[in-house]
Short mmCIF file of C-alpha atoms and ligand atoms in Angstrom, two decimals:
data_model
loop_
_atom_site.label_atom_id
_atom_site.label_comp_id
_atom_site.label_asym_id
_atom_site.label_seq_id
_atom_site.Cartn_x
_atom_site.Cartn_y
_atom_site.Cartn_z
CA UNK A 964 -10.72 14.94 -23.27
CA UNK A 965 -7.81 16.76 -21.93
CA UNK A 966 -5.44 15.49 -24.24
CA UNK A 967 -1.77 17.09 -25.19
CA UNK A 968 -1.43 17.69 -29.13
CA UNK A 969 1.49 14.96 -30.45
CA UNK A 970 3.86 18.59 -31.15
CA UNK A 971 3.90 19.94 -27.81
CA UNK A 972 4.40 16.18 -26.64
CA UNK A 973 7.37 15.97 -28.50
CA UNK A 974 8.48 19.40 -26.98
CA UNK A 975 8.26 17.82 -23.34
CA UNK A 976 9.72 15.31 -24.20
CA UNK A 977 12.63 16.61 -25.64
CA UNK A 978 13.26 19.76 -22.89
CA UNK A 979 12.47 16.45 -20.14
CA UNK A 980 15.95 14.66 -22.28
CA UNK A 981 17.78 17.45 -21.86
CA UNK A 982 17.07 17.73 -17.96
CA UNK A 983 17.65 21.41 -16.88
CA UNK A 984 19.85 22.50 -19.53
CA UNK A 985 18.76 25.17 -22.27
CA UNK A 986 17.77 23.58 -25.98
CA UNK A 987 17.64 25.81 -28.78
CA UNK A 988 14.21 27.34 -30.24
CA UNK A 989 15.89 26.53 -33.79
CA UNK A 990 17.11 23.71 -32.98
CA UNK A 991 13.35 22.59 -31.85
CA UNK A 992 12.18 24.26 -34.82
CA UNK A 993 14.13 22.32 -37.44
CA UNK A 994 13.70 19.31 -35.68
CA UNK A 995 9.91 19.29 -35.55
CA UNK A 996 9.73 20.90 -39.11
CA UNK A 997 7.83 24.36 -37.45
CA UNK A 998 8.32 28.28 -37.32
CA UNK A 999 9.97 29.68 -33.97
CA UNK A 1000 6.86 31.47 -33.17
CA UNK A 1001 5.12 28.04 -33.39
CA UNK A 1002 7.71 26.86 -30.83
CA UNK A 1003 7.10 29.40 -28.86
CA UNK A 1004 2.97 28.67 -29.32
CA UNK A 1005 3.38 25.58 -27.87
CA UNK A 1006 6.18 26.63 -24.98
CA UNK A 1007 2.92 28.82 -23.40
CA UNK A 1008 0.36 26.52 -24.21
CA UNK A 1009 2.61 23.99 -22.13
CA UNK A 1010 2.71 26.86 -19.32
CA UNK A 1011 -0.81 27.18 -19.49
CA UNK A 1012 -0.65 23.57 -17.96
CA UNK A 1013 1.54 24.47 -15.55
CA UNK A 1014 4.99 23.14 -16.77
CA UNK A 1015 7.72 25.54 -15.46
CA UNK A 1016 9.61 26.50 -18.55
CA UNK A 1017 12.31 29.29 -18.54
CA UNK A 1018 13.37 31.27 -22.18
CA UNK A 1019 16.72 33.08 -22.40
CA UNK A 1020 17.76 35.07 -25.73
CA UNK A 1021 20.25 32.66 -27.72
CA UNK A 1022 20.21 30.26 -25.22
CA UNK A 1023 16.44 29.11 -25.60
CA UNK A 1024 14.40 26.89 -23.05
CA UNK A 1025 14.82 24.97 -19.71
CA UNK A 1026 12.24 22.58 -18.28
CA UNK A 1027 12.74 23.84 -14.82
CA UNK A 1028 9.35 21.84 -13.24
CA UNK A 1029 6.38 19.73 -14.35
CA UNK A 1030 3.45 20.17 -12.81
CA UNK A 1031 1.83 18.20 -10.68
CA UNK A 1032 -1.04 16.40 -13.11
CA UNK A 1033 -2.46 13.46 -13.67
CA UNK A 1034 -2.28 13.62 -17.68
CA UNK A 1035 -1.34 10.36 -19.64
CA UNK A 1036 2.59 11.90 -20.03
CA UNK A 1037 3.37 12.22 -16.49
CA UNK A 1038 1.79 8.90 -15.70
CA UNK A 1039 1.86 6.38 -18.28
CA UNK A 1040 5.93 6.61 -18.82
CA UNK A 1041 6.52 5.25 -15.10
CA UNK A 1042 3.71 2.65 -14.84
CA UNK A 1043 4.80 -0.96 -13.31
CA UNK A 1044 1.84 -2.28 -13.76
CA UNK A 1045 1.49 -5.36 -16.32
CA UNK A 1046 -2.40 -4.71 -17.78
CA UNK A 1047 -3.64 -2.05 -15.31
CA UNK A 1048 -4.21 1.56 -16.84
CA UNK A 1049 -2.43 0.90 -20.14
CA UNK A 1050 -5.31 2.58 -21.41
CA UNK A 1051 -5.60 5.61 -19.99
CA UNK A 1052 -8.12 8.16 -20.44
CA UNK A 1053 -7.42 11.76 -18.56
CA UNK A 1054 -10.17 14.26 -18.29
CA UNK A 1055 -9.50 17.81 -17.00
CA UNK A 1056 -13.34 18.01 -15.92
CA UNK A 1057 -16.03 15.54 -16.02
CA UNK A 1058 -19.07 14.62 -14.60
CA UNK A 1059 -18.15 11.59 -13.22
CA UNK A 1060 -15.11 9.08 -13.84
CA UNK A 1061 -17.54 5.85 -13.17
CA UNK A 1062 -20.16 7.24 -15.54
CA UNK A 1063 -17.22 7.90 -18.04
CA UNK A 1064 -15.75 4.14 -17.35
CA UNK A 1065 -19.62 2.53 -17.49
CA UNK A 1066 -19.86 3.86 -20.83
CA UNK A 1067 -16.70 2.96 -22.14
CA UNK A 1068 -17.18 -0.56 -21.09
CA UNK A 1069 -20.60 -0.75 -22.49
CA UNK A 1070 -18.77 0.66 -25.83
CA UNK A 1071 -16.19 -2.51 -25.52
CA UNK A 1072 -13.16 -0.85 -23.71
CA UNK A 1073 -10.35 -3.56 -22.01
CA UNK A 1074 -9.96 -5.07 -19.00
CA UNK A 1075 -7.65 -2.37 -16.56
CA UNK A 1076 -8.93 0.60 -18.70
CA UNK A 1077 -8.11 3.77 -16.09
CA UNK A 1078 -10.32 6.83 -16.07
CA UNK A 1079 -8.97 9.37 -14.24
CA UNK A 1080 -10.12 13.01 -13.89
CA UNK A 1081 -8.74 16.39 -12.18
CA UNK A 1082 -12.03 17.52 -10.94
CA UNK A 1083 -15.50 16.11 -11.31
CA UNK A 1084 -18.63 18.32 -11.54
CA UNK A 1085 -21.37 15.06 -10.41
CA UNK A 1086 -18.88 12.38 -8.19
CA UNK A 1087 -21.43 10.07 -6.72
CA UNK A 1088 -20.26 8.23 -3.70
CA UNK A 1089 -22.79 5.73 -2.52
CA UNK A 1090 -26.07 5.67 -1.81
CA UNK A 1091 -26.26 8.36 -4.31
CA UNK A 1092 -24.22 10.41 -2.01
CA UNK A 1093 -22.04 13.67 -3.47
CA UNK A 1094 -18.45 12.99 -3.31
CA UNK A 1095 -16.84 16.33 -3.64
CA UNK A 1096 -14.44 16.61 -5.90
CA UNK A 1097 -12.26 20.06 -5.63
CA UNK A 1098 -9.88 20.47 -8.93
CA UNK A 1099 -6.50 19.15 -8.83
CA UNK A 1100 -6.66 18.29 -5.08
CA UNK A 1101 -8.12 14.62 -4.60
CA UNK A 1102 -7.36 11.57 -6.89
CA UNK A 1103 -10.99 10.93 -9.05
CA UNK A 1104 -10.55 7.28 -10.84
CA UNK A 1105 -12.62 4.67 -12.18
CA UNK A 1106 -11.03 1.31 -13.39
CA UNK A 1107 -12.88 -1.26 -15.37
CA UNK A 1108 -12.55 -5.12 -14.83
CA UNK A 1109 -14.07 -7.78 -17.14
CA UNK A 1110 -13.13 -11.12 -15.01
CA UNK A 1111 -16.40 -12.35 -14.94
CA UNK A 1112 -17.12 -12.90 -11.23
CA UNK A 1113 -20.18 -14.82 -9.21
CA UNK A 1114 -22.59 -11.90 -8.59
CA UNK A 1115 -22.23 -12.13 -4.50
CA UNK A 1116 -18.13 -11.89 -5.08
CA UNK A 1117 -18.60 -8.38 -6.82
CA UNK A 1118 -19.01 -6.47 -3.68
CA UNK A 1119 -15.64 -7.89 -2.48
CA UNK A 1120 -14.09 -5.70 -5.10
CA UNK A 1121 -14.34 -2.81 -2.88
CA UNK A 1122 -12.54 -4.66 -0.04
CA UNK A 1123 -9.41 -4.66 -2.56
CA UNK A 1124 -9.53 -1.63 -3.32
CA UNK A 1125 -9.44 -0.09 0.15
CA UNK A 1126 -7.01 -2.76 1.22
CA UNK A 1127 -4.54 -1.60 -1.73
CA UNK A 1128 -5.34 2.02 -0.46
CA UNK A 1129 -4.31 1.38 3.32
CA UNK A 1130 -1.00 -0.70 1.98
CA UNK A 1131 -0.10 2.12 -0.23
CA UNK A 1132 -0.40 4.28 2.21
CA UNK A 1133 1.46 2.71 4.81
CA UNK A 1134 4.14 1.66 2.61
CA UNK A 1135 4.88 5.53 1.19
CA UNK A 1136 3.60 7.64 3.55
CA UNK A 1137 4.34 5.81 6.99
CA UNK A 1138 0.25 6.36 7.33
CA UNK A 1139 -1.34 3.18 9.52
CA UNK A 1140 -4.68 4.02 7.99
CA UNK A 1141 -7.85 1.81 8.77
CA UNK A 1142 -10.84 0.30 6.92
CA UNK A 1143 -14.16 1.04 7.78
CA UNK A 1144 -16.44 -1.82 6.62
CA UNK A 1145 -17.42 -2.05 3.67
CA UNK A 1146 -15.15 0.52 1.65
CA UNK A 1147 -14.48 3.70 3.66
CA UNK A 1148 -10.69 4.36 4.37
CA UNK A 1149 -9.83 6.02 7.58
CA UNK A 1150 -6.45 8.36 8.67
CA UNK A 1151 -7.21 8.79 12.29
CA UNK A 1152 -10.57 8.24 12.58
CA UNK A 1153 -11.75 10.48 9.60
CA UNK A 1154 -12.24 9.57 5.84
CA UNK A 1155 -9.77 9.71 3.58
CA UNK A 1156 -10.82 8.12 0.86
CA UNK A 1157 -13.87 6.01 -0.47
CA UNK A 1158 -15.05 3.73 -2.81
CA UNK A 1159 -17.71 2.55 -5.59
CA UNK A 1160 -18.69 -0.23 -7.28
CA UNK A 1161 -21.20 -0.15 -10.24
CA UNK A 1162 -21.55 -3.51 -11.83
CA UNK A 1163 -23.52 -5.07 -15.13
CA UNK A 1164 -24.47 -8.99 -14.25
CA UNK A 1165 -26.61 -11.51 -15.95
CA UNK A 1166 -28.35 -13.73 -13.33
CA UNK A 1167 -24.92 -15.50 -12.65
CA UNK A 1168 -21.56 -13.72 -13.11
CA UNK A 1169 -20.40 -9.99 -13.61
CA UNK A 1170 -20.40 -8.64 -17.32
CA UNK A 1171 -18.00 -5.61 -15.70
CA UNK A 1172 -17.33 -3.74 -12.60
CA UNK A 1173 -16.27 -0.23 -12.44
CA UNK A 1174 -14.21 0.51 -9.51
CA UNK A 1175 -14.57 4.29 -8.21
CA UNK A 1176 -12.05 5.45 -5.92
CA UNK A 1177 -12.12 8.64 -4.42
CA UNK A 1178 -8.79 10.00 -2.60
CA UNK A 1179 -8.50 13.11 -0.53
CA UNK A 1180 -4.33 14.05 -1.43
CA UNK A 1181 -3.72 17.38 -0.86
CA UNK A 1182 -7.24 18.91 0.74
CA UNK A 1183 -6.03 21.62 3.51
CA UNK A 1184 -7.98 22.03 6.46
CA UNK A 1185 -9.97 24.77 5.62
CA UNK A 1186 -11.11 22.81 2.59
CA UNK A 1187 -11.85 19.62 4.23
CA UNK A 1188 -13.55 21.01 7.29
CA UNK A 1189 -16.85 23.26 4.50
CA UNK A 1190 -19.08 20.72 3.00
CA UNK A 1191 -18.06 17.13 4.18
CA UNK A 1192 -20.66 15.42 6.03
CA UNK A 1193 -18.61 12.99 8.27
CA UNK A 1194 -15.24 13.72 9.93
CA UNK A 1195 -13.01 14.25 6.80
CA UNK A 1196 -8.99 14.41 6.02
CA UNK A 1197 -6.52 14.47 3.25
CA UNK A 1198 -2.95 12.96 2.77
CA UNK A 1199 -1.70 16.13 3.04
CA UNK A 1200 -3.17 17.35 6.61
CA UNK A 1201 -1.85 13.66 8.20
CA UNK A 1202 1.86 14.48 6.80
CA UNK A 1203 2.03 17.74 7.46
CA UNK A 1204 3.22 19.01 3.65
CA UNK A 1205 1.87 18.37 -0.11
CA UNK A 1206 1.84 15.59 -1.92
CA UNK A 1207 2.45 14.24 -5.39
CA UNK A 1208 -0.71 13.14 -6.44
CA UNK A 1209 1.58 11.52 -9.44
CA UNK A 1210 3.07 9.20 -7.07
CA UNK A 1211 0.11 8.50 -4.76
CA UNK A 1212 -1.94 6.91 -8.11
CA UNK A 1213 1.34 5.38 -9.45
CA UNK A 1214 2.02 3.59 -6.26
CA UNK A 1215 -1.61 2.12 -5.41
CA UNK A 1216 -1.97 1.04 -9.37
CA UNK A 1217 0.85 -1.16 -8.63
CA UNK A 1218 -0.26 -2.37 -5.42
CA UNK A 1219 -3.82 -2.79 -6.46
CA UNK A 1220 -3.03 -4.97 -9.99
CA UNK A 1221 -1.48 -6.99 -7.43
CA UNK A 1222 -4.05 -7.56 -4.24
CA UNK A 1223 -6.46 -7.79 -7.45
CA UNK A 1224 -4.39 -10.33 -9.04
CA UNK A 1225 -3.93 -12.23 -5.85
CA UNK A 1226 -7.57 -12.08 -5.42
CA UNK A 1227 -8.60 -14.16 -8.29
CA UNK A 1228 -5.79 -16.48 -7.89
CA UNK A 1229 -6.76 -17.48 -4.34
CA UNK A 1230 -10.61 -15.49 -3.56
CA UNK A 1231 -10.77 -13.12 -0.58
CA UNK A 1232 -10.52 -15.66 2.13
CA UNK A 1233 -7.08 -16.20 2.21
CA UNK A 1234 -6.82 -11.69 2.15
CA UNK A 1235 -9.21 -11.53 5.40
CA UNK A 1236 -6.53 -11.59 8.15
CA UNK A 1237 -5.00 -8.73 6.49
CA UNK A 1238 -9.06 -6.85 6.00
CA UNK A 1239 -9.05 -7.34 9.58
CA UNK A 1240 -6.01 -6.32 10.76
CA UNK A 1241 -7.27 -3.12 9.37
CA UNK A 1242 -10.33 -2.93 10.49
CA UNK A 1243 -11.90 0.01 11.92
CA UNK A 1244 -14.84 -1.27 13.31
CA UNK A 1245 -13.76 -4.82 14.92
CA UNK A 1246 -14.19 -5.74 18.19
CA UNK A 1247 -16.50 -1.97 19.00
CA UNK A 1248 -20.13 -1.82 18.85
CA UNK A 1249 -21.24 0.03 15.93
CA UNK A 1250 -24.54 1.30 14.24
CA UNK A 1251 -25.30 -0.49 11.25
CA UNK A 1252 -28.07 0.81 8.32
CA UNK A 1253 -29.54 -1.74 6.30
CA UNK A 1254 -32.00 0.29 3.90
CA UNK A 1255 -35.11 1.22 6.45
CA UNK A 1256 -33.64 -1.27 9.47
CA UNK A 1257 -30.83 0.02 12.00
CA UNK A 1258 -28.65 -2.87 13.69
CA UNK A 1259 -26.63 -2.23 16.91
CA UNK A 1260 -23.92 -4.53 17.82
CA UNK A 1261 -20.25 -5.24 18.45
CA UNK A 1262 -18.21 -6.26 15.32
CA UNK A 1263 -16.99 -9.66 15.60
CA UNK A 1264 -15.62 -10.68 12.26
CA UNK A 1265 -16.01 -11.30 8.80
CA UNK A 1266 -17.13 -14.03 6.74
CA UNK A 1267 -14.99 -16.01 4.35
CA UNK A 1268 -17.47 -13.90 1.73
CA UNK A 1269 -16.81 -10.24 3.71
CA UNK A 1270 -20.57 -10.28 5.01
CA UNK A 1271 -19.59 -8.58 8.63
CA UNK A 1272 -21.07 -10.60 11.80
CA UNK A 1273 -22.64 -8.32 14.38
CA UNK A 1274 -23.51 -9.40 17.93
CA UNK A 1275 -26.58 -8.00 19.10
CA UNK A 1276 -27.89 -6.77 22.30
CA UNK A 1277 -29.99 -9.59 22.79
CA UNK A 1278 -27.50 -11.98 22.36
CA UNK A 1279 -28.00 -13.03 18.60
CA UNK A 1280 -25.39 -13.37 16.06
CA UNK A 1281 -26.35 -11.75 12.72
CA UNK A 1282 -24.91 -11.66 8.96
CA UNK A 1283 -24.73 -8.18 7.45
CA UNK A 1284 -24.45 -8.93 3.77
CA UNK A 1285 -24.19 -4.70 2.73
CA UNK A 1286 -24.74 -1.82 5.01
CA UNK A 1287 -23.64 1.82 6.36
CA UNK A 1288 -21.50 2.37 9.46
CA UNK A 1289 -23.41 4.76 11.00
CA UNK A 1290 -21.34 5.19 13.89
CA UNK A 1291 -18.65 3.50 15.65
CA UNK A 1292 -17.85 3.49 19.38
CA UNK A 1293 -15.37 6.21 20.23
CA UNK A 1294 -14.85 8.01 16.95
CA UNK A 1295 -14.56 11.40 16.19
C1 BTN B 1244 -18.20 6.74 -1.01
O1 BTN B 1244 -17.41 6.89 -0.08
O2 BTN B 1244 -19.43 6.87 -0.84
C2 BTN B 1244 -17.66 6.38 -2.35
C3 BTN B 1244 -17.02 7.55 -3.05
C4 BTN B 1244 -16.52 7.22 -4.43
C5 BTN B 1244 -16.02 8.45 -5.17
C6 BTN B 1244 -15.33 8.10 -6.43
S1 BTN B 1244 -14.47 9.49 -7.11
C7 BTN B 1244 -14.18 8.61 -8.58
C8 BTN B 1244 -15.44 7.83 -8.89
N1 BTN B 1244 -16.37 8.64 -9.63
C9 BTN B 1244 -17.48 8.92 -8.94
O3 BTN B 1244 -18.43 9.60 -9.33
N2 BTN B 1244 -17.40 8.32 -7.73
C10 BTN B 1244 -16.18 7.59 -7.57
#
């Protein structure tokens, strides 16, 4: 686990009070009851991480930037959400943050537990698809919810999520991004982000869900354009400059606890108009895959339930309960 020993947190902490200005090595010293050279230990382990952290003879050290990382002291200080990612489990590496999450959950963990990692070495998007994960680039989280649900609402979840993804977006980056039905979000016609939904049922209602979102931040062209196999973008590329991851998770935690909140309270009809005003794929004639059958028709709608409602060639309305886009009229 890529956690920060409690010393060097109370380092940060203090050079993050004292906001550019110099604080003494003794005076750090003393305070924490340590040598100087164990100061100065931690100082470079906290460099190592990629804090900015100047040293001047007599004067001793500045904070002059924090990096930007996704560990539990740059995040958890500036959460405003009320049960989301209050426990909050940062990985440098791991295989995957929904296999983390499932097995946290199994061991008992709480409703809004957040995993969130800085690379993964096995992301699984769906239909055991590789979701590639480049270090310290994309956004890798997996957040666990306990509200039992009836087992055809579970797939829902993943309309949330991407709906909380396009509002965030929109809201901090100006970005009118779109929703490709089920879970796929769009910037322009190419994927920016996507999501999966493990879930443990009895024959009713959910036991948990683990919600695994996948966000392309700052991914630069040359990146994006190698090993994606669909028409792929990043934050970044659309706004023309870097991002801070830190504020991209900060700022869709907040806005999904509440689309998930409002959820619950009211179900998914009453969030439709807003699915669809997003929609990638209403109103054009798309490919769908159902496992080993291929549907062609134009998107109509949704149901109350999110099952999309294709009009076929020959005339006939049909229900697609789950699916793959294959392709969409006109896209890139
Ligand atoms: C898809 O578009 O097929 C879904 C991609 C989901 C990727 C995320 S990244 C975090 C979480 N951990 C995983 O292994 N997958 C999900």
């Amino acid at each position: 686990m890529g956690s920060t020993k409690p010393t060097q947190l109370e380092i940060l902490k203090i050079l993050k009070q004292n906001e550019g200005n110099f604080v003494s090595g003794v005076g750090l010293a003393e305070r924490l009851g340590i040598s100087r050279p164990g100061v100065w230990k931690h100082i470079n382990r906290l460099r190592e991480m990629g804090y900015e952290i100047q040293s001047q003879s007599r004067l001793g050290y500045r904070l002059v930037a924090v990096p930007d990382s996704l560990a539990r002291e740059e995040i958890v200080p500036h959460l405003k959400t009320q049960w989301l990612a209050h426990s909050y489990h940062y990985l440098r590496t791991i295989g995957s943050t929904n296999d983390h999450a499932l097995l946290l959950a199994v061991e008992g963990a709480s409703h809004g537990t957040l995993v969130v990692a800085e690379e993964q070495t096995k992301g699984r998007g769906r239909l055991r698809r590789e979701w590639i994960s480049y270090p310290n680039r994309g956004i890798y989280l997996s957040i666990l919810l306990r509200n039992p649900l009836p087992v055809r609402v579970a797939p829902q979840l993943a309309y949330i999520g991407s709906l909380a993804l396009v509002k965030m977006l929109y809201e901090e980056f100006g970005i009118t991004a779109s929703i490709k039905w089920p879970n796929d979000v769009l910037i322009n016609g190419r994927k920016a982000a996507g999501i999966l939904t493990e879930t443990q049922s009895d024959q009713d209602f959910t036991r948990f869900s683990v919600m695994g979102i996948g966000i392309n931040v700052n991914h630069s062209r040359e990146e994006i354009t190698g090993p994606f196999r669909y028409p792929a973008t990043s934050i970044a590329i659309e706004v023309g400059f870097a991002v801070k991851r830190q504020r991209v998770l900060l700022q869709f935690l907040s806005q999904f606890e509440r689309d998930y909140d409002h959820f619950l309270q009211k179900g998914l009809s009453v969030m439709l108009p807003e699915f669809e005003a997003h929609s990638e794929v209403l109103g054009k004639i798309i490919t769908v895959v159902c496992g080993d059958r291929e549907i062609m028709g134009r998107a109509q709608g949704f149901t109350p339930e999110g099952a999309l409602l294709l009009l076929r060639e020959d005339g006939l309305q049909e229900t697609v309960w789950a699916g793959d886009v294959s392709h969409v009229e006109g896209a890139v």
